[in-house]
């Protein structure tokens, strides 16, 4: 089942989301919720989705990049779901690269992120993991954990000169996709320069 995405301005996207309890993650409802998150992410063409982006106060995210239509040239990574994630180390070396967000539809911006990070989380089966990821995968984990801490990629941008409407972005990079959303340019008024 596809869930409704909430957008920037929704208070849940500015909250630090607390950890899910052992009881909570074993609940049947939570298992089907995770499946619905995957369906929603795939339908929206996202490479990651945090639970608060669908209006749920749960510290969980899913990610996947396999032949993604919104990020066609990005390296693939398999479907993953993490509960109670926490980034424990960031590489000093950073890279500025393009990001978009399903909660800020229709825009892309260049965001500096650590090239490599190590994070701890629980897998849906409750197993604790510690994982080091790099490159685009590390970028996606940083973006999703930020969501669970109440942050957007625009909070991480050094300045807004790279901020680009998706139509212009696709023209610039010769990407042919149908843009479903029709974002309001009023959003520009909210940006602090
Ligand atoms: Zn996002």
mmCIF file with all atom_site columns, C-alpha atoms and ligand atoms in Angstrom:
data_model
loop_
_atom_site.group_PDB
_atom_site.id
_atom_site.type_symbol
_atom_site.label_atom_id
_atom_site.label_alt_id
_atom_site.label_comp_id
_atom_site.label_asym_id
_atom_site.label_entity_id
_atom_site.label_seq_id
_atom_site.pdbx_PDB_ins_code
_atom_site.Cartn_x
_atom_site.Cartn_y
_atom_site.Cartn_z
_atom_site.occupancy
_atom_site.B_iso_or_equiv
_atom_site.pdbx_formal_charge
_atom_site.auth_seq_id
_atom_site.auth_comp_id
_atom_site.auth_asym_id
_atom_site.auth_atom_id
_atom_site.pdbx_PDB_model_num
ATOM   1   C  CA  . UNK A 1 1   ? 0.000  0.000  0.000   1.00 0.00 ? 1   UNK A CA  1
ATOM   2   C  CA  . UNK A 1 2   ? 1.247  3.416  -0.952  1.00 0.00 ? 2   UNK A CA  1
ATOM   3   C  CA  . UNK A 1 3   ? 1.404  5.981  1.854   1.00 0.00 ? 3   UNK A CA  1
ATOM   4   C  CA  . UNK A 1 4   ? 0.923  9.726  1.604   1.00 0.00 ? 4   UNK A CA  1
ATOM   5   C  CA  . UNK A 1 5   ? 4.122  11.764 1.597   1.00 0.00 ? 5   UNK A CA  1
ATOM   6   C  CA  . UNK A 1 6   ? 4.199  14.796 3.849   1.00 0.00 ? 6   UNK A CA  1
ATOM   7   C  CA  . UNK A 1 7   ? 6.047  17.891 2.743   1.00 0.00 ? 7   UNK A CA  1
ATOM   8   C  CA  . UNK A 1 8   ? 8.345  20.508 4.181   1.00 0.00 ? 8   UNK A CA  1
ATOM   9   C  CA  . UNK A 1 9   ? 6.391  22.588 6.675   1.00 0.00 ? 9   UNK A CA  1
ATOM   10  C  CA  . UNK A 1 10  ? 4.929  19.511 8.374   1.00 0.00 ? 10  UNK A CA  1
ATOM   11  C  CA  . UNK A 1 11  ? 6.025  19.734 12.043  1.00 0.00 ? 11  UNK A CA  1
ATOM   12  C  CA  . UNK A 1 12  ? 6.992  16.034 12.164  1.00 0.00 ? 12  UNK A CA  1
ATOM   13  C  CA  . UNK A 1 13  ? 9.759  16.757 9.643   1.00 0.00 ? 13  UNK A CA  1
ATOM   14  C  CA  . UNK A 1 14  ? 11.340 19.182 12.123  1.00 0.00 ? 14  UNK A CA  1
ATOM   15  C  CA  . UNK A 1 15  ? 11.269 16.819 15.113  1.00 0.00 ? 15  UNK A CA  1
ATOM   16  C  CA  . UNK A 1 16  ? 14.005 14.580 16.418  1.00 0.00 ? 16  UNK A CA  1
ATOM   17  C  CA  . UNK A 1 17  ? 12.333 11.195 16.104  1.00 0.00 ? 17  UNK A CA  1
ATOM   18  C  CA  . UNK A 1 18  ? 12.832 8.952  19.128  1.00 0.00 ? 18  UNK A CA  1
ATOM   19  C  CA  . UNK A 1 19  ? 13.924 5.326  19.002  1.00 0.00 ? 19  UNK A CA  1
ATOM   20  C  CA  . UNK A 1 20  ? 11.432 2.553  18.387  1.00 0.00 ? 20  UNK A CA  1
ATOM   21  C  CA  . UNK A 1 21  ? 10.960 0.187  21.316  1.00 0.00 ? 21  UNK A CA  1
ATOM   22  C  CA  . UNK A 1 22  ? 11.546 -3.577 21.041  1.00 0.00 ? 22  UNK A CA  1
ATOM   23  C  CA  . UNK A 1 23  ? 7.790  -4.026 21.452  1.00 0.00 ? 23  UNK A CA  1
ATOM   24  C  CA  . UNK A 1 24  ? 7.068  -1.529 18.715  1.00 0.00 ? 24  UNK A CA  1
ATOM   25  C  CA  . UNK A 1 25  ? 9.330  -3.149 16.162  1.00 0.00 ? 25  UNK A CA  1
ATOM   26  C  CA  . UNK A 1 26  ? 7.832  -6.593 16.758  1.00 0.00 ? 26  UNK A CA  1
ATOM   27  C  CA  . UNK A 1 27  ? 4.297  -5.356 16.187  1.00 0.00 ? 27  UNK A CA  1
ATOM   28  C  CA  . UNK A 1 28  ? 2.577  -6.714 13.089  1.00 0.00 ? 28  UNK A CA  1
ATOM   29  C  CA  . UNK A 1 29  ? 1.492  -3.252 12.191  1.00 0.00 ? 29  UNK A CA  1
ATOM   30  C  CA  . UNK A 1 30  ? 5.120  -2.101 12.085  1.00 0.00 ? 30  UNK A CA  1
ATOM   31  C  CA  . UNK A 1 31  ? 6.120  -4.906 9.706   1.00 0.00 ? 31  UNK A CA  1
ATOM   32  C  CA  . UNK A 1 32  ? 3.424  -3.932 7.234   1.00 0.00 ? 32  UNK A CA  1
ATOM   33  C  CA  . UNK A 1 33  ? 4.344  -0.268 7.708   1.00 0.00 ? 33  UNK A CA  1
ATOM   34  C  CA  . UNK A 1 34  ? 7.927  -1.005 6.571   1.00 0.00 ? 34  UNK A CA  1
ATOM   35  C  CA  . UNK A 1 35  ? 6.598  -2.779 3.478   1.00 0.00 ? 35  UNK A CA  1
ATOM   36  C  CA  . UNK A 1 36  ? 4.383  0.205  2.741   1.00 0.00 ? 36  UNK A CA  1
ATOM   37  C  CA  . UNK A 1 37  ? 7.406  2.499  3.065   1.00 0.00 ? 37  UNK A CA  1
ATOM   38  C  CA  . UNK A 1 38  ? 9.205  0.478  0.380   1.00 0.00 ? 38  UNK A CA  1
ATOM   39  C  CA  . UNK A 1 39  ? 6.154  0.608  -1.906  1.00 0.00 ? 39  UNK A CA  1
ATOM   40  C  CA  . UNK A 1 40  ? 5.894  4.363  -1.374  1.00 0.00 ? 40  UNK A CA  1
ATOM   41  C  CA  . UNK A 1 41  ? 9.610  4.971  -2.029  1.00 0.00 ? 41  UNK A CA  1
ATOM   42  C  CA  . UNK A 1 42  ? 9.549  2.911  -5.227  1.00 0.00 ? 42  UNK A CA  1
ATOM   43  C  CA  . UNK A 1 43  ? 6.378  4.550  -6.478  1.00 0.00 ? 43  UNK A CA  1
ATOM   44  C  CA  . UNK A 1 44  ? 7.808  8.021  -5.890  1.00 0.00 ? 44  UNK A CA  1
ATOM   45  C  CA  . UNK A 1 45  ? 11.134 7.101  -7.510  1.00 0.00 ? 45  UNK A CA  1
ATOM   46  C  CA  . UNK A 1 46  ? 13.058 7.843  -4.317  1.00 0.00 ? 46  UNK A CA  1
ATOM   47  C  CA  . UNK A 1 47  ? 16.356 6.277  -3.268  1.00 0.00 ? 47  UNK A CA  1
ATOM   48  C  CA  . UNK A 1 48  ? 15.534 6.659  0.424   1.00 0.00 ? 48  UNK A CA  1
ATOM   49  C  CA  . UNK A 1 49  ? 12.553 7.373  2.627   1.00 0.00 ? 49  UNK A CA  1
ATOM   50  C  CA  . UNK A 1 50  ? 12.338 8.172  6.339   1.00 0.00 ? 50  UNK A CA  1
ATOM   51  C  CA  . UNK A 1 51  ? 9.216  7.263  8.325   1.00 0.00 ? 51  UNK A CA  1
ATOM   52  C  CA  . UNK A 1 52  ? 8.453  10.869 9.262   1.00 0.00 ? 52  UNK A CA  1
ATOM   53  C  CA  . UNK A 1 53  ? 8.226  11.654 5.537   1.00 0.00 ? 53  UNK A CA  1
ATOM   54  C  CA  . UNK A 1 54  ? 5.008  9.635  5.535   1.00 0.00 ? 54  UNK A CA  1
ATOM   55  C  CA  . UNK A 1 55  ? 3.809  11.245 8.758   1.00 0.00 ? 55  UNK A CA  1
ATOM   56  C  CA  . UNK A 1 56  ? 4.865  8.435  11.124  1.00 0.00 ? 56  UNK A CA  1
ATOM   57  C  CA  . UNK A 1 57  ? 6.712  9.150  14.339  1.00 0.00 ? 57  UNK A CA  1
ATOM   58  C  CA  . UNK A 1 58  ? 9.029  6.136  13.985  1.00 0.00 ? 58  UNK A CA  1
ATOM   59  C  CA  . UNK A 1 59  ? 12.829 6.160  13.849  1.00 0.00 ? 59  UNK A CA  1
ATOM   60  C  CA  . UNK A 1 60  ? 13.204 4.086  10.679  1.00 0.00 ? 60  UNK A CA  1
ATOM   61  C  CA  . UNK A 1 61  ? 14.188 4.507  7.056   1.00 0.00 ? 61  UNK A CA  1
ATOM   62  C  CA  . UNK A 1 62  ? 14.409 2.468  3.889   1.00 0.00 ? 62  UNK A CA  1
ATOM   63  C  CA  . UNK A 1 63  ? 16.786 2.899  0.951   1.00 0.00 ? 63  UNK A CA  1
ATOM   64  C  CA  . UNK A 1 64  ? 17.345 1.348  -2.466  1.00 0.00 ? 64  UNK A CA  1
ATOM   65  C  CA  . UNK A 1 65  ? 18.937 2.375  -5.742  1.00 0.00 ? 65  UNK A CA  1
ATOM   66  C  CA  . UNK A 1 66  ? 18.471 0.002  -8.650  1.00 0.00 ? 66  UNK A CA  1
ATOM   67  C  CA  . UNK A 1 67  ? 17.781 1.513  -12.025 1.00 0.00 ? 67  UNK A CA  1
ATOM   68  C  CA  . UNK A 1 68  ? 16.264 4.532  -10.346 1.00 0.00 ? 68  UNK A CA  1
ATOM   69  C  CA  . UNK A 1 69  ? 14.495 6.903  -12.737 1.00 0.00 ? 69  UNK A CA  1
ATOM   70  C  CA  . UNK A 1 70  ? 15.187 10.008 -10.631 1.00 0.00 ? 70  UNK A CA  1
ATOM   71  C  CA  . UNK A 1 71  ? 18.878 9.132  -10.204 1.00 0.00 ? 71  UNK A CA  1
ATOM   72  C  CA  . UNK A 1 72  ? 19.690 7.190  -13.388 1.00 0.00 ? 72  UNK A CA  1
ATOM   73  C  CA  . UNK A 1 73  ? 23.468 7.592  -13.308 1.00 0.00 ? 73  UNK A CA  1
ATOM   74  C  CA  . UNK A 1 74  ? 23.976 6.730  -9.626  1.00 0.00 ? 74  UNK A CA  1
ATOM   75  C  CA  . UNK A 1 75  ? 25.687 3.559  -8.402  1.00 0.00 ? 75  UNK A CA  1
ATOM   76  C  CA  . UNK A 1 76  ? 23.226 0.898  -7.357  1.00 0.00 ? 76  UNK A CA  1
ATOM   77  C  CA  . UNK A 1 77  ? 22.715 -0.415 -3.847  1.00 0.00 ? 77  UNK A CA  1
ATOM   78  C  CA  . UNK A 1 78  ? 20.226 -3.035 -2.664  1.00 0.00 ? 78  UNK A CA  1
ATOM   79  C  CA  . UNK A 1 79  ? 17.050 -2.554 -0.667  1.00 0.00 ? 79  UNK A CA  1
ATOM   80  C  CA  . UNK A 1 80  ? 17.796 -1.943 3.002   1.00 0.00 ? 80  UNK A CA  1
ATOM   81  C  CA  . UNK A 1 81  ? 15.672 -1.020 6.024   1.00 0.00 ? 81  UNK A CA  1
ATOM   82  C  CA  . UNK A 1 82  ? 17.086 0.356  9.270   1.00 0.00 ? 82  UNK A CA  1
ATOM   83  C  CA  . UNK A 1 83  ? 15.599 1.086  12.658  1.00 0.00 ? 83  UNK A CA  1
ATOM   84  C  CA  . UNK A 1 84  ? 16.994 3.488  15.266  1.00 0.00 ? 84  UNK A CA  1
ATOM   85  C  CA  . UNK A 1 85  ? 19.955 4.546  13.085  1.00 0.00 ? 85  UNK A CA  1
ATOM   86  C  CA  . UNK A 1 86  ? 22.783 6.635  14.457  1.00 0.00 ? 86  UNK A CA  1
ATOM   87  C  CA  . UNK A 1 87  ? 25.850 7.834  12.561  1.00 0.00 ? 87  UNK A CA  1
ATOM   88  C  CA  . UNK A 1 88  ? 28.891 7.176  14.744  1.00 0.00 ? 88  UNK A CA  1
ATOM   89  C  CA  . UNK A 1 89  ? 31.661 8.564  12.535  1.00 0.00 ? 89  UNK A CA  1
ATOM   90  C  CA  . UNK A 1 90  ? 32.028 10.897 9.585   1.00 0.00 ? 90  UNK A CA  1
ATOM   91  C  CA  . UNK A 1 91  ? 35.051 11.180 7.289   1.00 0.00 ? 91  UNK A CA  1
ATOM   92  C  CA  . UNK A 1 92  ? 36.648 14.609 7.292   1.00 0.00 ? 92  UNK A CA  1
ATOM   93  C  CA  . UNK A 1 93  ? 36.730 14.461 3.500   1.00 0.00 ? 93  UNK A CA  1
ATOM   94  C  CA  . UNK A 1 94  ? 33.544 15.847 2.015   1.00 0.00 ? 94  UNK A CA  1
ATOM   95  C  CA  . UNK A 1 95  ? 32.048 15.961 -1.440  1.00 0.00 ? 95  UNK A CA  1
ATOM   96  C  CA  . UNK A 1 96  ? 29.482 18.415 -2.805  1.00 0.00 ? 96  UNK A CA  1
ATOM   97  C  CA  . UNK A 1 97  ? 26.914 16.694 -4.968  1.00 0.00 ? 97  UNK A CA  1
ATOM   98  C  CA  . UNK A 1 98  ? 23.291 16.939 -6.043  1.00 0.00 ? 98  UNK A CA  1
ATOM   99  C  CA  . UNK A 1 99  ? 20.420 15.912 -3.796  1.00 0.00 ? 99  UNK A CA  1
ATOM   100 C  CA  . UNK A 1 100 ? 16.690 16.080 -4.032  1.00 0.00 ? 100 UNK A CA  1
ATOM   101 C  CA  . UNK A 1 101 ? 13.992 15.236 -1.511  1.00 0.00 ? 101 UNK A CA  1
ATOM   102 C  CA  . UNK A 1 102 ? 10.508 13.771 -1.803  1.00 0.00 ? 102 UNK A CA  1
ATOM   103 C  CA  . UNK A 1 103 ? 9.423  16.228 0.901   1.00 0.00 ? 103 UNK A CA  1
ATOM   104 C  CA  . UNK A 1 104 ? 10.663 19.205 -1.178  1.00 0.00 ? 104 UNK A CA  1
ATOM   105 C  CA  . UNK A 1 105 ? 9.401  18.056 -4.564  1.00 0.00 ? 105 UNK A CA  1
ATOM   106 C  CA  . UNK A 1 106 ? 10.732 19.571 -7.750  1.00 0.00 ? 106 UNK A CA  1
ATOM   107 C  CA  . UNK A 1 107 ? 14.123 20.861 -6.622  1.00 0.00 ? 107 UNK A CA  1
ATOM   108 C  CA  . UNK A 1 108 ? 17.759 19.813 -6.466  1.00 0.00 ? 108 UNK A CA  1
ATOM   109 C  CA  . UNK A 1 109 ? 20.719 21.369 -4.728  1.00 0.00 ? 109 UNK A CA  1
ATOM   110 C  CA  . UNK A 1 110 ? 24.400 20.693 -4.177  1.00 0.00 ? 110 UNK A CA  1
ATOM   111 C  CA  . UNK A 1 111 ? 25.046 19.473 -0.658  1.00 0.00 ? 111 UNK A CA  1
ATOM   112 C  CA  . UNK A 1 112 ? 28.389 18.828 1.040   1.00 0.00 ? 112 UNK A CA  1
ATOM   113 C  CA  . UNK A 1 113 ? 28.446 15.399 2.720   1.00 0.00 ? 113 UNK A CA  1
ATOM   114 C  CA  . UNK A 1 114 ? 31.115 13.211 4.239   1.00 0.00 ? 114 UNK A CA  1
ATOM   115 C  CA  . UNK A 1 115 ? 32.475 10.771 1.668   1.00 0.00 ? 115 UNK A CA  1
ATOM   116 C  CA  . UNK A 1 116 ? 32.398 7.938  4.170   1.00 0.00 ? 116 UNK A CA  1
ATOM   117 C  CA  . UNK A 1 117 ? 30.390 7.308  7.318   1.00 0.00 ? 117 UNK A CA  1
ATOM   118 C  CA  . UNK A 1 118 ? 29.904 4.543  9.849   1.00 0.00 ? 118 UNK A CA  1
ATOM   119 C  CA  . UNK A 1 119 ? 26.456 4.028  11.321  1.00 0.00 ? 119 UNK A CA  1
ATOM   120 C  CA  . UNK A 1 120 ? 24.774 1.755  13.814  1.00 0.00 ? 120 UNK A CA  1
ATOM   121 C  CA  . UNK A 1 121 ? 21.201 0.578  13.499  1.00 0.00 ? 121 UNK A CA  1
ATOM   122 C  CA  . UNK A 1 122 ? 18.911 -2.373 13.929  1.00 0.00 ? 122 UNK A CA  1
ATOM   123 C  CA  . UNK A 1 123 ? 17.761 -4.454 11.043  1.00 0.00 ? 123 UNK A CA  1
ATOM   124 C  CA  . UNK A 1 124 ? 14.015 -5.174 10.903  1.00 0.00 ? 124 UNK A CA  1
ATOM   125 C  CA  . UNK A 1 125 ? 14.724 -8.600 12.487  1.00 0.00 ? 125 UNK A CA  1
ATOM   126 C  CA  . UNK A 1 126 ? 16.187 -6.787 15.518  1.00 0.00 ? 126 UNK A CA  1
ATOM   127 C  CA  . UNK A 1 127 ? 19.817 -7.623 14.742  1.00 0.00 ? 127 UNK A CA  1
ATOM   128 C  CA  . UNK A 1 128 ? 22.223 -4.822 15.605  1.00 0.00 ? 128 UNK A CA  1
ATOM   129 C  CA  . UNK A 1 129 ? 24.547 -3.784 12.794  1.00 0.00 ? 129 UNK A CA  1
ATOM   130 C  CA  . UNK A 1 130 ? 27.467 -1.428 12.373  1.00 0.00 ? 130 UNK A CA  1
ATOM   131 C  CA  . UNK A 1 131 ? 28.173 -0.530 8.777   1.00 0.00 ? 131 UNK A CA  1
ATOM   132 C  CA  . UNK A 1 132 ? 30.616 1.669  6.877   1.00 0.00 ? 132 UNK A CA  1
ATOM   133 C  CA  . UNK A 1 133 ? 29.401 3.061  3.588   1.00 0.00 ? 133 UNK A CA  1
ATOM   134 C  CA  . UNK A 1 134 ? 30.889 5.501  1.103   1.00 0.00 ? 134 UNK A CA  1
ATOM   135 C  CA  . UNK A 1 135 ? 29.975 7.577  -1.903  1.00 0.00 ? 135 UNK A CA  1
ATOM   136 C  CA  . UNK A 1 136 ? 26.359 7.906  -2.948  1.00 0.00 ? 136 UNK A CA  1
ATOM   137 C  CA  . UNK A 1 137 ? 25.198 5.282  -0.450  1.00 0.00 ? 137 UNK A CA  1
ATOM   138 C  CA  . UNK A 1 138 ? 26.822 7.277  2.374   1.00 0.00 ? 138 UNK A CA  1
ATOM   139 C  CA  . UNK A 1 139 ? 25.085 10.407 1.053   1.00 0.00 ? 139 UNK A CA  1
ATOM   140 C  CA  . UNK A 1 140 ? 21.693 8.700  1.170   1.00 0.00 ? 140 UNK A CA  1
ATOM   141 C  CA  . UNK A 1 141 ? 22.233 7.426  4.744   1.00 0.00 ? 141 UNK A CA  1
ATOM   142 C  CA  . UNK A 1 142 ? 23.244 10.942 5.863   1.00 0.00 ? 142 UNK A CA  1
ATOM   143 C  CA  . UNK A 1 143 ? 20.168 12.429 4.140   1.00 0.00 ? 143 UNK A CA  1
ATOM   144 C  CA  . UNK A 1 144 ? 17.780 9.921  5.770   1.00 0.00 ? 144 UNK A CA  1
ATOM   145 C  CA  . UNK A 1 145 ? 19.291 10.103 9.261   1.00 0.00 ? 145 UNK A CA  1
ATOM   146 C  CA  . UNK A 1 146 ? 19.065 13.898 8.954   1.00 0.00 ? 146 UNK A CA  1
ATOM   147 C  CA  . UNK A 1 147 ? 15.312 13.518 8.321   1.00 0.00 ? 147 UNK A CA  1
ATOM   148 C  CA  . UNK A 1 148 ? 14.983 11.511 11.539  1.00 0.00 ? 148 UNK A CA  1
ATOM   149 C  CA  . UNK A 1 149 ? 16.795 14.337 13.350  1.00 0.00 ? 149 UNK A CA  1
ATOM   150 C  CA  . UNK A 1 150 ? 14.512 17.007 11.903  1.00 0.00 ? 150 UNK A CA  1
ATOM   151 C  CA  . UNK A 1 151 ? 16.853 18.275 9.191   1.00 0.00 ? 151 UNK A CA  1
ATOM   152 C  CA  . UNK A 1 152 ? 16.541 18.772 5.421   1.00 0.00 ? 152 UNK A CA  1
ATOM   153 C  CA  . UNK A 1 153 ? 19.273 18.806 2.799   1.00 0.00 ? 153 UNK A CA  1
ATOM   154 C  CA  . UNK A 1 154 ? 18.701 22.540 2.408   1.00 0.00 ? 154 UNK A CA  1
ATOM   155 C  CA  . UNK A 1 155 ? 19.907 22.976 6.015   1.00 0.00 ? 155 UNK A CA  1
ATOM   156 C  CA  . UNK A 1 156 ? 23.217 21.424 4.927   1.00 0.00 ? 156 UNK A CA  1
ATOM   157 C  CA  . UNK A 1 157 ? 23.734 23.552 1.817   1.00 0.00 ? 157 UNK A CA  1
ATOM   158 C  CA  . UNK A 1 158 ? 26.500 26.101 2.108   1.00 0.00 ? 158 UNK A CA  1
ATOM   159 C  CA  . UNK A 1 159 ? 24.616 28.545 -0.095  1.00 0.00 ? 159 UNK A CA  1
ATOM   160 C  CA  . UNK A 1 160 ? 21.658 28.448 -2.434  1.00 0.00 ? 160 UNK A CA  1
ATOM   161 C  CA  . UNK A 1 161 ? 23.340 29.366 -5.687  1.00 0.00 ? 161 UNK A CA  1
ATOM   162 C  CA  . UNK A 1 162 ? 23.171 25.758 -6.870  1.00 0.00 ? 162 UNK A CA  1
ATOM   163 C  CA  . UNK A 1 163 ? 19.521 25.325 -5.904  1.00 0.00 ? 163 UNK A CA  1
ATOM   164 C  CA  . UNK A 1 164 ? 17.764 24.276 -9.092  1.00 0.00 ? 164 UNK A CA  1
ATOM   165 C  CA  . UNK A 1 165 ? 14.240 23.584 -10.193 1.00 0.00 ? 165 UNK A CA  1
ATOM   166 C  CA  . UNK A 1 166 ? 13.934 20.015 -11.486 1.00 0.00 ? 166 UNK A CA  1
ATOM   167 C  CA  . UNK A 1 167 ? 12.942 21.197 -14.977 1.00 0.00 ? 167 UNK A CA  1
ATOM   168 C  CA  . UNK A 1 168 ? 16.189 23.150 -15.246 1.00 0.00 ? 168 UNK A CA  1
ATOM   169 C  CA  . UNK A 1 169 ? 18.151 20.317 -13.661 1.00 0.00 ? 169 UNK A CA  1
ATOM   170 C  CA  . UNK A 1 170 ? 16.821 17.829 -16.201 1.00 0.00 ? 170 UNK A CA  1
ATOM   171 C  CA  . UNK A 1 171 ? 17.527 20.227 -19.060 1.00 0.00 ? 171 UNK A CA  1
ATOM   172 C  CA  . UNK A 1 172 ? 21.087 20.779 -17.799 1.00 0.00 ? 172 UNK A CA  1
ATOM   173 C  CA  . UNK A 1 173 ? 21.830 17.064 -17.556 1.00 0.00 ? 173 UNK A CA  1
ATOM   174 C  CA  . UNK A 1 174 ? 19.698 15.938 -20.499 1.00 0.00 ? 174 UNK A CA  1
ATOM   175 C  CA  . UNK A 1 175 ? 17.459 13.794 -18.285 1.00 0.00 ? 175 UNK A CA  1
ATOM   176 C  CA  . UNK A 1 176 ? 14.092 13.039 -19.823 1.00 0.00 ? 176 UNK A CA  1
ATOM   177 C  CA  . UNK A 1 177 ? 11.533 12.425 -17.095 1.00 0.00 ? 177 UNK A CA  1
ATOM   178 C  CA  . UNK A 1 178 ? 7.949  13.420 -16.682 1.00 0.00 ? 178 UNK A CA  1
ATOM   179 C  CA  . UNK A 1 179 ? 7.622  15.749 -13.734 1.00 0.00 ? 179 UNK A CA  1
ATOM   180 C  CA  . UNK A 1 180 ? 4.546  14.794 -11.785 1.00 0.00 ? 180 UNK A CA  1
ATOM   181 C  CA  . UNK A 1 181 ? 4.731  17.397 -9.087  1.00 0.00 ? 181 UNK A CA  1
ATOM   182 C  CA  . UNK A 1 182 ? 4.031  21.018 -9.672  1.00 0.00 ? 182 UNK A CA  1
ATOM   183 C  CA  . UNK A 1 183 ? 5.899  22.699 -6.854  1.00 0.00 ? 183 UNK A CA  1
ATOM   184 C  CA  . UNK A 1 184 ? 5.101  26.213 -5.972  1.00 0.00 ? 184 UNK A CA  1
ATOM   185 C  CA  . UNK A 1 185 ? 7.835  28.739 -6.390  1.00 0.00 ? 185 UNK A CA  1
ATOM   186 C  CA  . UNK A 1 186 ? 6.549  30.350 -3.194  1.00 0.00 ? 186 UNK A CA  1
ATOM   187 C  CA  . UNK A 1 187 ? 9.035  28.036 -1.517  1.00 0.00 ? 187 UNK A CA  1
ATOM   188 C  CA  . UNK A 1 188 ? 11.747 30.415 -2.690  1.00 0.00 ? 188 UNK A CA  1
ATOM   189 C  CA  . UNK A 1 189 ? 10.363 33.041 -0.332  1.00 0.00 ? 189 UNK A CA  1
ATOM   190 C  CA  . UNK A 1 190 ? 11.134 30.809 2.625   1.00 0.00 ? 190 UNK A CA  1
ATOM   191 C  CA  . UNK A 1 191 ? 14.803 30.478 1.800   1.00 0.00 ? 191 UNK A CA  1
ATOM   192 C  CA  . UNK A 1 192 ? 17.292 32.372 3.900   1.00 0.00 ? 192 UNK A CA  1
ATOM   193 C  CA  . UNK A 1 193 ? 20.185 33.726 1.882   1.00 0.00 ? 193 UNK A CA  1
HETATM 194 ZN ZN1 . LIG B 2 .   ? 14.543 13.770 1.819   1.00 0.00 ? 1   LIG B ZN1 1
#
